[in-house]
Short mmCIF file of C-alpha atoms and ligand atoms in Angstrom, two decimals:
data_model
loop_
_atom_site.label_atom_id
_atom_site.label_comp_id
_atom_site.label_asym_id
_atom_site.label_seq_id
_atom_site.Cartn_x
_atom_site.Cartn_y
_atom_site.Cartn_z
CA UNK A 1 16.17 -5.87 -17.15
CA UNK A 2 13.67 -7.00 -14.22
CA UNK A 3 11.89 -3.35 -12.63
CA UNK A 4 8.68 -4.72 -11.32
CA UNK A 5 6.43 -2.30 -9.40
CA UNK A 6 4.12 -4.77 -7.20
CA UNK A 7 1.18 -2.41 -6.71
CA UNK A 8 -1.92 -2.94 -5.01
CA UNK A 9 -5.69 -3.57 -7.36
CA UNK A 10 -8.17 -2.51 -4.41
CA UNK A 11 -8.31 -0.54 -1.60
CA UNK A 12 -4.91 -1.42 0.16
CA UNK A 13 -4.35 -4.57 2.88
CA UNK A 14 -4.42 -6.49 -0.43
CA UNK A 15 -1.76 -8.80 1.38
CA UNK A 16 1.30 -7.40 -0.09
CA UNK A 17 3.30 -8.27 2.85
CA UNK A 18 3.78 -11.86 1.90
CA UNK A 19 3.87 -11.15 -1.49
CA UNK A 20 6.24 -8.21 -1.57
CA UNK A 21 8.61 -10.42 0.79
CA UNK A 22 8.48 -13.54 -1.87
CA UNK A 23 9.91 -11.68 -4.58
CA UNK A 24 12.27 -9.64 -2.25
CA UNK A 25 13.99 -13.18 -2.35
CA UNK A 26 14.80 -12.46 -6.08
CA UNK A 27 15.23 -8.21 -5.91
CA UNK A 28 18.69 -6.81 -5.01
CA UNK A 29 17.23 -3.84 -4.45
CA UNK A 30 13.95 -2.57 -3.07
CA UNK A 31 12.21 1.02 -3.31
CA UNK A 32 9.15 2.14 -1.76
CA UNK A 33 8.35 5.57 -4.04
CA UNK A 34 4.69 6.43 -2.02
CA UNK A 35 2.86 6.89 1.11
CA UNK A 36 4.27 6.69 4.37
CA UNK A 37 3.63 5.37 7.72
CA UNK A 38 0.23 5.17 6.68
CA UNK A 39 1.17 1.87 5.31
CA UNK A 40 1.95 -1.29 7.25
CA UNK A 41 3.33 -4.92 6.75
CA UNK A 42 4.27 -7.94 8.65
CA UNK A 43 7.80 -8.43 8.20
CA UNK A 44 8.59 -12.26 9.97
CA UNK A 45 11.82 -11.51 12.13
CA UNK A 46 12.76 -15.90 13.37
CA UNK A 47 9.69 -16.62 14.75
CA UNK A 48 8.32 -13.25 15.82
CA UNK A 49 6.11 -11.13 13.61
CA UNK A 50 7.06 -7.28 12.96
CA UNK A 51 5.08 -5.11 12.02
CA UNK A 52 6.93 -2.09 9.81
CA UNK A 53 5.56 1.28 8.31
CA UNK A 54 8.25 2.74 6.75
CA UNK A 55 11.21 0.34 6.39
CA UNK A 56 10.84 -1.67 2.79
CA UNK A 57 10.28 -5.55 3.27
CA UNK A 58 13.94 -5.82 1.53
CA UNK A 59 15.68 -4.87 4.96
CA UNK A 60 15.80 -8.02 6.49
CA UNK A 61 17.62 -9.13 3.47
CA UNK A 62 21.47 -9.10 4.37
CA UNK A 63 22.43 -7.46 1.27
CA UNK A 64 19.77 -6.06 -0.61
CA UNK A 65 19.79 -1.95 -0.85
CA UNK A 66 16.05 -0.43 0.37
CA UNK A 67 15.41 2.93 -0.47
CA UNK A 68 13.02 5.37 0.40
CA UNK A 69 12.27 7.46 -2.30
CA UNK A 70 11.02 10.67 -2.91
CA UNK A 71 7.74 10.20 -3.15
CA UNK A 72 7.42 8.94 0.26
CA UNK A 73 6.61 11.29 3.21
CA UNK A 74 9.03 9.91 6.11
CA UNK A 75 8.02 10.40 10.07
CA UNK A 76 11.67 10.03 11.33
CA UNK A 77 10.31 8.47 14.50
CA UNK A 78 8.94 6.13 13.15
CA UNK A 79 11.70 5.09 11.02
CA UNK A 80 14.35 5.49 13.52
CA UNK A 81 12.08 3.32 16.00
CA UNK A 82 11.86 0.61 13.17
CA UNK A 83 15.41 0.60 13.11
CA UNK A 84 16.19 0.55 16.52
CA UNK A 85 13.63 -2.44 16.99
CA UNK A 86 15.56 -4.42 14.28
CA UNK A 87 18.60 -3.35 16.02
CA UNK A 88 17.77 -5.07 19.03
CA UNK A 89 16.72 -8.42 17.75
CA UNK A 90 20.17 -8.97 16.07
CA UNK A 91 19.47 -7.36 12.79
CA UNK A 92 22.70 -5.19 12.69
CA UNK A 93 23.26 -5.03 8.90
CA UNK A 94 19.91 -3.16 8.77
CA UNK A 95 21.24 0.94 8.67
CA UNK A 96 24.16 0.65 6.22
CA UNK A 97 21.60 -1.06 3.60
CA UNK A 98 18.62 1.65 4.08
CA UNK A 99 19.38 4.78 2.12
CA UNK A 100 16.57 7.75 1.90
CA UNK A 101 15.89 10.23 -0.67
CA UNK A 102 17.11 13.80 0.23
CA UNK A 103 13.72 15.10 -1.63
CA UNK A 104 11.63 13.06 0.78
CA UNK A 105 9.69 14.77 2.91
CA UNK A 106 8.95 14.49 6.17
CA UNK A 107 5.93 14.25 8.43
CA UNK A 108 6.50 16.50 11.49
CA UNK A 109 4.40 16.78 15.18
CA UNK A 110 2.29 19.48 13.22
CA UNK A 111 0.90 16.96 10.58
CA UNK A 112 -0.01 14.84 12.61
CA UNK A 113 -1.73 17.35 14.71
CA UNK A 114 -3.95 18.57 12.08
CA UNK A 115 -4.78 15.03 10.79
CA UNK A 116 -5.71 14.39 14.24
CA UNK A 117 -7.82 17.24 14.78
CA UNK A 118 -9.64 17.03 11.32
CA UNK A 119 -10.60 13.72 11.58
CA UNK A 120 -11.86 14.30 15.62
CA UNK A 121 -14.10 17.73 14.57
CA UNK A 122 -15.07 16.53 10.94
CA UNK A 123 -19.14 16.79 11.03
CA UNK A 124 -20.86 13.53 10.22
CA UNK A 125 -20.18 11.53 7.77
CA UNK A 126 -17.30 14.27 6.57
CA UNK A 127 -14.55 12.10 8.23
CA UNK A 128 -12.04 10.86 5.99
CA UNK A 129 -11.09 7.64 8.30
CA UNK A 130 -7.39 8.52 7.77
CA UNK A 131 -4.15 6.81 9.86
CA UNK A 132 -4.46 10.35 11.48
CA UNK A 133 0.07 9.27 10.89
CA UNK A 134 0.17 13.33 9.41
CA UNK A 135 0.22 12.14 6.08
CA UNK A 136 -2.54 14.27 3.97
CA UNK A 137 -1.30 17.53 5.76
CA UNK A 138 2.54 16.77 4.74
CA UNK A 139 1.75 16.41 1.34
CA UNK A 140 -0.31 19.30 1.33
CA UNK A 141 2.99 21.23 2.42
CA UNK A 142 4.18 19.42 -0.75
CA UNK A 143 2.40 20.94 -3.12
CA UNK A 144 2.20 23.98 -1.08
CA UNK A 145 6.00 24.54 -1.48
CA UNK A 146 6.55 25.01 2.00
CA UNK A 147 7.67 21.34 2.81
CA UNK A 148 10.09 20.12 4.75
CA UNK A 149 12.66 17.82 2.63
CA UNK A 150 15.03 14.94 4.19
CA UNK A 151 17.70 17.10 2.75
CA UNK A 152 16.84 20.21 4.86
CA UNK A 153 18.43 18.78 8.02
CA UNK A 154 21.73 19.22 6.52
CA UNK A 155 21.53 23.00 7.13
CA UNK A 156 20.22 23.84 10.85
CA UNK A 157 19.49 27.43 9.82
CA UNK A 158 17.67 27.15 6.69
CA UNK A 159 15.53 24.34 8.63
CA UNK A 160 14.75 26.49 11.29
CA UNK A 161 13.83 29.37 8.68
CA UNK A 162 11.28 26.58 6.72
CA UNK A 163 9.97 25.20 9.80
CA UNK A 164 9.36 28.91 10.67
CA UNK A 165 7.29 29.56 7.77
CA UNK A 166 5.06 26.44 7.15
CA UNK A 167 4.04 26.92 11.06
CA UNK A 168 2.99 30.49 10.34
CA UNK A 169 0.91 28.71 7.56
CA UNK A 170 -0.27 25.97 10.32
CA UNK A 171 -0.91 27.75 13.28
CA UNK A 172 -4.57 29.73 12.08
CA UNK A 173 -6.02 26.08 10.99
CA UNK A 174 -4.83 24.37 14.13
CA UNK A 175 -6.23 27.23 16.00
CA UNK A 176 -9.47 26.62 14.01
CA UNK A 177 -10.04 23.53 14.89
CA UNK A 178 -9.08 24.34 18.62
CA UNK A 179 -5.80 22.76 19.20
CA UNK A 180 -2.41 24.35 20.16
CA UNK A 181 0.52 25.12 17.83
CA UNK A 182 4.15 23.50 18.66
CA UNK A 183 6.96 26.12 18.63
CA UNK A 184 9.70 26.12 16.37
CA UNK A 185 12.03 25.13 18.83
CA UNK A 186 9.28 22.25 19.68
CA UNK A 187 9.54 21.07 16.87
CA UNK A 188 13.20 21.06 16.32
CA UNK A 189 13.78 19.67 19.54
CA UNK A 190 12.08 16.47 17.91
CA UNK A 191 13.93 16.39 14.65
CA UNK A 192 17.42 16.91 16.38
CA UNK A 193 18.06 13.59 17.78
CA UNK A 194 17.56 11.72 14.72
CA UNK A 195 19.73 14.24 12.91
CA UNK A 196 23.09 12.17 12.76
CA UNK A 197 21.29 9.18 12.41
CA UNK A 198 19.66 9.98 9.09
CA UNK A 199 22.68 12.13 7.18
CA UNK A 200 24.31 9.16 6.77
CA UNK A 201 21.97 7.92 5.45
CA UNK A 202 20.57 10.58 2.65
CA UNK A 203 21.37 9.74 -1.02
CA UNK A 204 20.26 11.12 -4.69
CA UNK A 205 18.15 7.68 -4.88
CA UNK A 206 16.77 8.91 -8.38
CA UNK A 207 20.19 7.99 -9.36
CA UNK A 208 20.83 4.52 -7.43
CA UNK A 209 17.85 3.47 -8.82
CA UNK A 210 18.67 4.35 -12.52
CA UNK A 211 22.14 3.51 -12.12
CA UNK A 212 20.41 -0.24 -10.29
CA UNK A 213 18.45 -0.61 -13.44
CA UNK A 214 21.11 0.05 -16.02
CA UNK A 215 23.23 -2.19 -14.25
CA UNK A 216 20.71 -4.80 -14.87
CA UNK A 217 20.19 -5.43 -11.20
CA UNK A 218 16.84 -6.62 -10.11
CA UNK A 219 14.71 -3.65 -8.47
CA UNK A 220 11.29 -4.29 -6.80
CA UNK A 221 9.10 -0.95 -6.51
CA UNK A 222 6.89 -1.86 -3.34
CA UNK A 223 3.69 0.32 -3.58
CA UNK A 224 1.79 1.11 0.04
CA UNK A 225 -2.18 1.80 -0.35
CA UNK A 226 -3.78 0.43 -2.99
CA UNK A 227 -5.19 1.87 -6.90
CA UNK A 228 -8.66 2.76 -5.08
CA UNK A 229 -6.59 5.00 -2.57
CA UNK A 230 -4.89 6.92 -5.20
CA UNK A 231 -5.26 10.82 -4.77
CA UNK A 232 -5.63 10.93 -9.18
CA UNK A 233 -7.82 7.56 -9.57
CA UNK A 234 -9.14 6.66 -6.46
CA UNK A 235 -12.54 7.01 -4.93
CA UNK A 236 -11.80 10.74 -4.39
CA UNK A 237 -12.04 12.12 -1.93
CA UNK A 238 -11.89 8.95 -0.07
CA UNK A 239 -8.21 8.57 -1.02
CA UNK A 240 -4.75 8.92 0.05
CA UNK A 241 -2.63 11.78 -0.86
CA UNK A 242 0.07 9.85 -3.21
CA UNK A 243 0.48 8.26 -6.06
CA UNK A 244 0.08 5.08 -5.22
CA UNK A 245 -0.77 3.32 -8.46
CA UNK A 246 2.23 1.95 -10.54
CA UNK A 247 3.04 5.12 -12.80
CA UNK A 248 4.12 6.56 -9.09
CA UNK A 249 6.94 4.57 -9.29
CA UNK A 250 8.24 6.60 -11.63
CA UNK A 251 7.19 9.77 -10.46
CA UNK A 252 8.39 8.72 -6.52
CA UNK A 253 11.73 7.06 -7.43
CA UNK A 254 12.74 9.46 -10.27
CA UNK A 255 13.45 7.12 -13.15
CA UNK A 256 12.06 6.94 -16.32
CA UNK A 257 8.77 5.36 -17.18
CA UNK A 258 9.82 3.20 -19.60
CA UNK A 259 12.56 1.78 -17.16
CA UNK A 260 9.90 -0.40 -15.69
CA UNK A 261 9.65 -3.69 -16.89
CA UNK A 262 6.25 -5.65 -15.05
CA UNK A 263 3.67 -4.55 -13.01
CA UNK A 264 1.92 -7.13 -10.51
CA UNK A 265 -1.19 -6.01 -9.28
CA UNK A 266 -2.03 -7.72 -6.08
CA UNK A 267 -6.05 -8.42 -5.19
CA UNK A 268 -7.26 -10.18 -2.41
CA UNK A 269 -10.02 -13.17 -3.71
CA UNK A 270 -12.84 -10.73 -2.22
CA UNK A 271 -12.24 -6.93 -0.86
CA UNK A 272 -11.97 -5.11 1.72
CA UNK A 273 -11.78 -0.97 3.06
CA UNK A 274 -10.86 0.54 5.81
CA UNK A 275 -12.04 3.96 6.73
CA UNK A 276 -14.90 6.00 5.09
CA UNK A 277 -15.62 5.93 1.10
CA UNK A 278 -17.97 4.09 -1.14
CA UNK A 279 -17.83 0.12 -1.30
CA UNK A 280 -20.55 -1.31 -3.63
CA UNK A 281 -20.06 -4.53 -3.02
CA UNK A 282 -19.81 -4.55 1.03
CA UNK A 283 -21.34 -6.58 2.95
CA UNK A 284 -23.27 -6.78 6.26
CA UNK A 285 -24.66 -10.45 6.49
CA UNK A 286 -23.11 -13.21 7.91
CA UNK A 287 -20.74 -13.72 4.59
CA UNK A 288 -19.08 -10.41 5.83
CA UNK A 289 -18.79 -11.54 9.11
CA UNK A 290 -17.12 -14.85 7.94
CA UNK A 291 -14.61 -12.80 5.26
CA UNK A 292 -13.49 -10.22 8.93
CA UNK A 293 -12.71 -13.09 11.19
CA UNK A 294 -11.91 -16.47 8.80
CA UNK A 295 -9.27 -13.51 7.40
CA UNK A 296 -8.38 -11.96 10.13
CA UNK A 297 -9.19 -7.82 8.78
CA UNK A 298 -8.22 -5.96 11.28
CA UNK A 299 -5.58 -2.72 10.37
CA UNK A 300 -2.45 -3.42 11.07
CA UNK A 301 -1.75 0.49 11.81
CA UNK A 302 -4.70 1.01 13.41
CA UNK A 303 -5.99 -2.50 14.63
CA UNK A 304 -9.61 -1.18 13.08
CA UNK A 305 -11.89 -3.75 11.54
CA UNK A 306 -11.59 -3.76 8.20
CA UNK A 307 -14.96 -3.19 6.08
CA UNK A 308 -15.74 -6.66 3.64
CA UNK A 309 -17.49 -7.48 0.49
CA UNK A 310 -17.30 -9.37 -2.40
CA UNK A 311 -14.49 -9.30 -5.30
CA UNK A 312 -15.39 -6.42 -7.75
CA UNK A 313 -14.33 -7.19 -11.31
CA UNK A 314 -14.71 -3.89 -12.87
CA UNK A 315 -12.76 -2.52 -10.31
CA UNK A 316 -10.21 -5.04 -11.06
CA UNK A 317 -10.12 -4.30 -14.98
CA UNK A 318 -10.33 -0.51 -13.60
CA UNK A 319 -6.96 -1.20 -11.79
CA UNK A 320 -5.66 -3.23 -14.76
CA UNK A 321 -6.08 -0.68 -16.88
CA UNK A 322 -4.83 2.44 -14.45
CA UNK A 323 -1.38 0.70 -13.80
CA UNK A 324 -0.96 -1.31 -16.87
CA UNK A 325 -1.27 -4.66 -15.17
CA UNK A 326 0.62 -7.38 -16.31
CA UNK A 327 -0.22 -9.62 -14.17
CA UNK A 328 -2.27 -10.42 -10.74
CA UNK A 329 -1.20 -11.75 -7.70
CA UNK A 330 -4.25 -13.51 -6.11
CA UNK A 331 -4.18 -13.67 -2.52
CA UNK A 332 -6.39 -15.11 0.12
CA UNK A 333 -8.41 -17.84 -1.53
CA UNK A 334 -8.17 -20.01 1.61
CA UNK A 335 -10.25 -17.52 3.57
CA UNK A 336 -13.37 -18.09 1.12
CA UNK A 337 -13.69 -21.86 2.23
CA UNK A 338 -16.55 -22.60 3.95
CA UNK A 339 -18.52 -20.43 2.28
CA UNK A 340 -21.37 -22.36 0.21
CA UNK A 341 -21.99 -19.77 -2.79
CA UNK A 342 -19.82 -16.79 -3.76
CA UNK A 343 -20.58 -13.75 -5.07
CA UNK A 344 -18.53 -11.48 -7.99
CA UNK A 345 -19.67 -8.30 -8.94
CA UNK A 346 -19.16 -8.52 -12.53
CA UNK A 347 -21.03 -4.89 -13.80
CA UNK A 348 -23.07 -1.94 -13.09
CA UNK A 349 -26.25 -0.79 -13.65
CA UNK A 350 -26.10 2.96 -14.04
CA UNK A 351 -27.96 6.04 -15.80
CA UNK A 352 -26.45 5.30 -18.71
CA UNK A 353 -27.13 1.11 -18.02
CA UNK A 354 -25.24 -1.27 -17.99
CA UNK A 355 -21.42 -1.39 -17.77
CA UNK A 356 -18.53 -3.91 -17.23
CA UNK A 357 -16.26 -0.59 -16.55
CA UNK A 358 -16.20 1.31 -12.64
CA UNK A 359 -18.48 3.92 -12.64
CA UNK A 360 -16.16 5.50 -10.16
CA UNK A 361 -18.10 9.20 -10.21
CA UNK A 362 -21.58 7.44 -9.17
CA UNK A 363 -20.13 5.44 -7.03
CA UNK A 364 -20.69 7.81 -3.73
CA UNK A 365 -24.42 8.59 -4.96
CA UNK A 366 -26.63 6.62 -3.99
CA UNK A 367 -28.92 4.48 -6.13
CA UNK A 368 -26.69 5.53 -9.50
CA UNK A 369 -24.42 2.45 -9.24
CA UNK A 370 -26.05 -0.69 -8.73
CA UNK A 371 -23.49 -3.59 -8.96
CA UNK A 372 -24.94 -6.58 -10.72
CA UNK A 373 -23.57 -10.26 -9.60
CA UNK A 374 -22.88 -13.37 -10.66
CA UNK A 375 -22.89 -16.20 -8.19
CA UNK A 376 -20.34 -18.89 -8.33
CA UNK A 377 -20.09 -22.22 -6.42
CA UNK A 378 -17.83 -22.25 -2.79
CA UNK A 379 -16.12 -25.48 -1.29
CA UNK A 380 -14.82 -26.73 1.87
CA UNK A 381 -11.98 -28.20 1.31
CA UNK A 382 -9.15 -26.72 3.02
CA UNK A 383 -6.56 -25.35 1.07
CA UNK A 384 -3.40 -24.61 2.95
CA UNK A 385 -1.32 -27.86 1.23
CA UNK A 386 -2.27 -26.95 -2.29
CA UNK A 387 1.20 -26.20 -3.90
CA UNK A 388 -0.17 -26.29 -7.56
CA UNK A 389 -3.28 -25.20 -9.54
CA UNK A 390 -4.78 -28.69 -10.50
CA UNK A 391 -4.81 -29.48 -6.41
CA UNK A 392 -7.31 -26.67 -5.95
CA UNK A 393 -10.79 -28.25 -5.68
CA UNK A 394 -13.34 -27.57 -8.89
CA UNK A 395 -14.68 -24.67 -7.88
CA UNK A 396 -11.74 -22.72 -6.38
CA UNK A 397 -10.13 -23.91 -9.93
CA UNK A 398 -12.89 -22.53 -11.77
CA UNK A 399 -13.27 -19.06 -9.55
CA UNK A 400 -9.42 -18.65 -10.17
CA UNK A 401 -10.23 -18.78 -13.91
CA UNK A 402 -13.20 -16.61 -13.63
CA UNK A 403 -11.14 -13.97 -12.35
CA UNK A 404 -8.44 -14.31 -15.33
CA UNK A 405 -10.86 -14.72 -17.73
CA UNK A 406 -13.21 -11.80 -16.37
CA UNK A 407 -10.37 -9.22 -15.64
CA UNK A 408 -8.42 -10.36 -18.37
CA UNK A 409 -5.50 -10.17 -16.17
CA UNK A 410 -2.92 -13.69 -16.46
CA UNK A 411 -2.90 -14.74 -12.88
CA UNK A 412 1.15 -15.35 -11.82
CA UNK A 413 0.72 -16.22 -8.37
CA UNK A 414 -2.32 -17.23 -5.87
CA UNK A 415 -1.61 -17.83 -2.50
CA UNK A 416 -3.48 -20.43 -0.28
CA UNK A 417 -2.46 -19.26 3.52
CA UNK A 418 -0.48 -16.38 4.98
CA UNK A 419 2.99 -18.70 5.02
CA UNK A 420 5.10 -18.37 2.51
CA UNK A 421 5.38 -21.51 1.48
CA UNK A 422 1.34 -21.82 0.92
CA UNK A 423 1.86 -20.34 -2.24
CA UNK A 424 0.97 -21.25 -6.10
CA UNK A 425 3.55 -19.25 -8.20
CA UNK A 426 2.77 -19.56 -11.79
CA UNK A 427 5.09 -17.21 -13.01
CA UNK A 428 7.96 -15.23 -11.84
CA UNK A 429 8.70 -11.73 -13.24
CA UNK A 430 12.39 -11.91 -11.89
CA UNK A 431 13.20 -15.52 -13.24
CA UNK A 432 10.72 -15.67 -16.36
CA UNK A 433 9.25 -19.10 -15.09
CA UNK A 434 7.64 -20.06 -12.09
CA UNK A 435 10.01 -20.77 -9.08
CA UNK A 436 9.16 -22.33 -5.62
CA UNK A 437 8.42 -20.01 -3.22
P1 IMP B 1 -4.40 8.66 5.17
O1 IMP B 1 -3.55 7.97 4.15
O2 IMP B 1 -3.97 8.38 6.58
O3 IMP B 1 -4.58 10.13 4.88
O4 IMP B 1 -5.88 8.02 5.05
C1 IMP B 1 -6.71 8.22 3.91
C2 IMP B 1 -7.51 6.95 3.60
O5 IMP B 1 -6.60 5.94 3.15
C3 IMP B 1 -8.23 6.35 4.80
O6 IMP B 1 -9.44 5.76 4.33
C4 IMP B 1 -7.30 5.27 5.30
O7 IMP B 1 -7.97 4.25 6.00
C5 IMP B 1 -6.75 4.77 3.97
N1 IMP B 1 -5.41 4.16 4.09
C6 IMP B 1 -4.22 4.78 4.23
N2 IMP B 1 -3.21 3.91 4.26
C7 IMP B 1 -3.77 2.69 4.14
C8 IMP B 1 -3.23 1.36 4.06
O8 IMP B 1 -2.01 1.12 4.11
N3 IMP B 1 -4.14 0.35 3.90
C9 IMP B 1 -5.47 0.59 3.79
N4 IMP B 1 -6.02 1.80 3.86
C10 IMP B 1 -5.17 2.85 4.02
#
């Protein structure tokens, strides 16, 4: 049975594009189970570069199933422009593969409007930094019971009655914060278009996903966000609103727990943030500087610069230990050439001294956290032909190991470059052995 959840260790834009889309070679069926088009990855269409929210990296697989599950909050624009865009550049087996959970729900004009408004009258230093894609006030609807579910377009009526009441909940707040409520019929004027394109497509995906694993076919969970975004373990309230570490899987598929086989935590060789929220080991110097543009961190939703700093190990064994880690996906060590020392946090110094573990409730106070380094030696050799461990120069060798040895995570894949094929896979959750990417 191979059910791997590839999830990412940090703060999101860990690089689980590339990473996601190597094993999708191996998966016959992919699932996204959080999040929405708050995420975003690079999907390579021939020689063009895509960039998709919604759609799982499976779909340009002829053959592989993709699911949205219900976990996910689903803004059918978005989705149906994804499709459409893969429509036009040939990609015609891409609807009858994509199947979406009837319990999703969805992100309507009113979502976004709030998000939008929060985030432009928030006083200083209240703003989130969200997507401002609707996503915190659609899951609020969530748990509010007054969502809006993929399987609610089936029924015009009892749509219109649900649309009815969560605007009656909406229109006060978006009055608030001095913006104008859509109608009903405003917003069902945007939902009816994409009407027959999604019924098709609605399934129970709980149970093609449980039936997929019994059958012993080869599912790939592909988490959005990262473990530090998580709305339970992330740096609250800097967070998402889903579940975005691995045991959200379960939760946003509907399987069983103890279906899934692996979890691969993905972590970039330093870190990065977007948005607002406490990042102890950010940087401001010239290092930074180097980590932005050498590795290119800019959002891919919303082109912002990304915030840098150096790798934080406690963090790391934080996320190990949150989503049961198996094993760590290692990406962007080529970006850290050039740089002549580097920098790990490897503990804290706190009230209670010091600790190897994240002191994730200090961590937005200031002065209570104090991350304590070790420095380790850089090189400048490039990297981008290294195919196998013992190419690596010394010190990349040894600040691969340091991050095993220091997380205490097995390292199964590191990748040198953002191509594919500059990859090191060490071991293969799908094949039990390493494989060539
Ligand atoms: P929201 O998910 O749009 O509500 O944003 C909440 C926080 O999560 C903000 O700090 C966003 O920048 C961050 N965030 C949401 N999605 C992603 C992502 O895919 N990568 C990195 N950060 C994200």
């Amino acid at each position: 049975m191979s059910a791997v959840v590839i999830v990412g260790a940090q703060w999101g834009d860990e690089g689980k594009g590339k990473i996601v889309d190597i094993y999708t070679e191996f998966a016959d069926v992919v699932v996204r189970y959080a999040g929405g088009p708050n995420a975003g990855h690079t999907l390579v269409v021939g020689d063009e570069k895509l960039v998709v929210r919604l759609l799982p990296s499976g779909i340009l697989r002829e053959g592989s199933t993709c699911i949205l599950g219900q976990g996910m909050v689903i803004d059918l624009d978005v989705l149906v422009g994804e499709i459409d865009e893969l429509l036009r550049r040939g990609r015609t087996h891409v609807e009858a593969q994509l199947w979406i959970s009837d319990r999703a729900h969805l992100v309507l004009p009113y979502h976004i409007l709030v998000d939008t408004l929060r985030e432009g009258t928030a006083k200083e230093g209240k703003a989130l930094g969200t997507t401002k894609k609707g996503i915190g006030p659609a899951y609020e609807d969530k748990v509010r019971r007054v969502g809006i579910r993929a399987g609610d377009l089936k029924d015009k009526s009892k749509l219109t009655s649900k649309i009815a009441s969560a605007l009656e909940a909406w229109e006060p707040v978006i009055k608030a914060l001095g913006g104008e409520s859509p109608t009903v019929a405003q917003v069902l004027a945007t939902l009816e278009p994409r009407i027959p394109r999604i019924l098709p497509r609605l399934a129970n995906a709980s149970k093609m996903v449980d039936d997929a694993v019994r059958a012993k076919k080869r599912v790939m969970f592909e988490g959005a966000q990262g473990t530090l975004l998580d709305i339970d373990h992330g740096t609250y309230p800097f967070v998402t609103s889903s579940s975005a570490v691995a045991g959200g899987a379960a939760i946003g598929s509907g399987i069983g727990p103890n279906r899934i086989s692996t979890v691969i935590g993905i972590t970039k060789a330093y870190a990065t943030r977007v948005g607002a929220g406490p990042f102890p080991t950010e940087l401001e110097d010239a290092s930074g500087k180097h980590l932005r543009e050498v590795g290119a961190e800019f959002g891919s939703v919303t082109g912002r610069p990304r915030r840098t700093g150096w790798l934080d190990i406690p963090a790391l064994r934080y996320a190990a230990r949150v989503n049961g880690l198996d094993g760590l996906a290692l990406t962007k060590v080529d970006v850290l050439t050039g740089l002549d020392k580097l920098r790990v946090c490897v503990a804290y110094d706190t009230p209670e001294g010091r600790t190897d573990d994240l002191p994730i409730d200090y961590l937005d106070e200031p002065g209570r956290a104090i991350p304590v380094f070790e420095e380790l030696q850089g090189w400048s050799e490039s990297l981008n032909t290294v195919r196998v461990l013992e190419q690596l120069p010394a010190a990349a060798r040894a600040y691969v190991r340091f991050i095993e040895d220091r997380s205490g995570v097995p390292i199964y894949l590191v990748s040198v470059g953002p191509r594919r094929d500059e990859t090191i896979m060490l071991h293969n959750p799908f094949v039990g052995r390493a494989a060539a990417p």
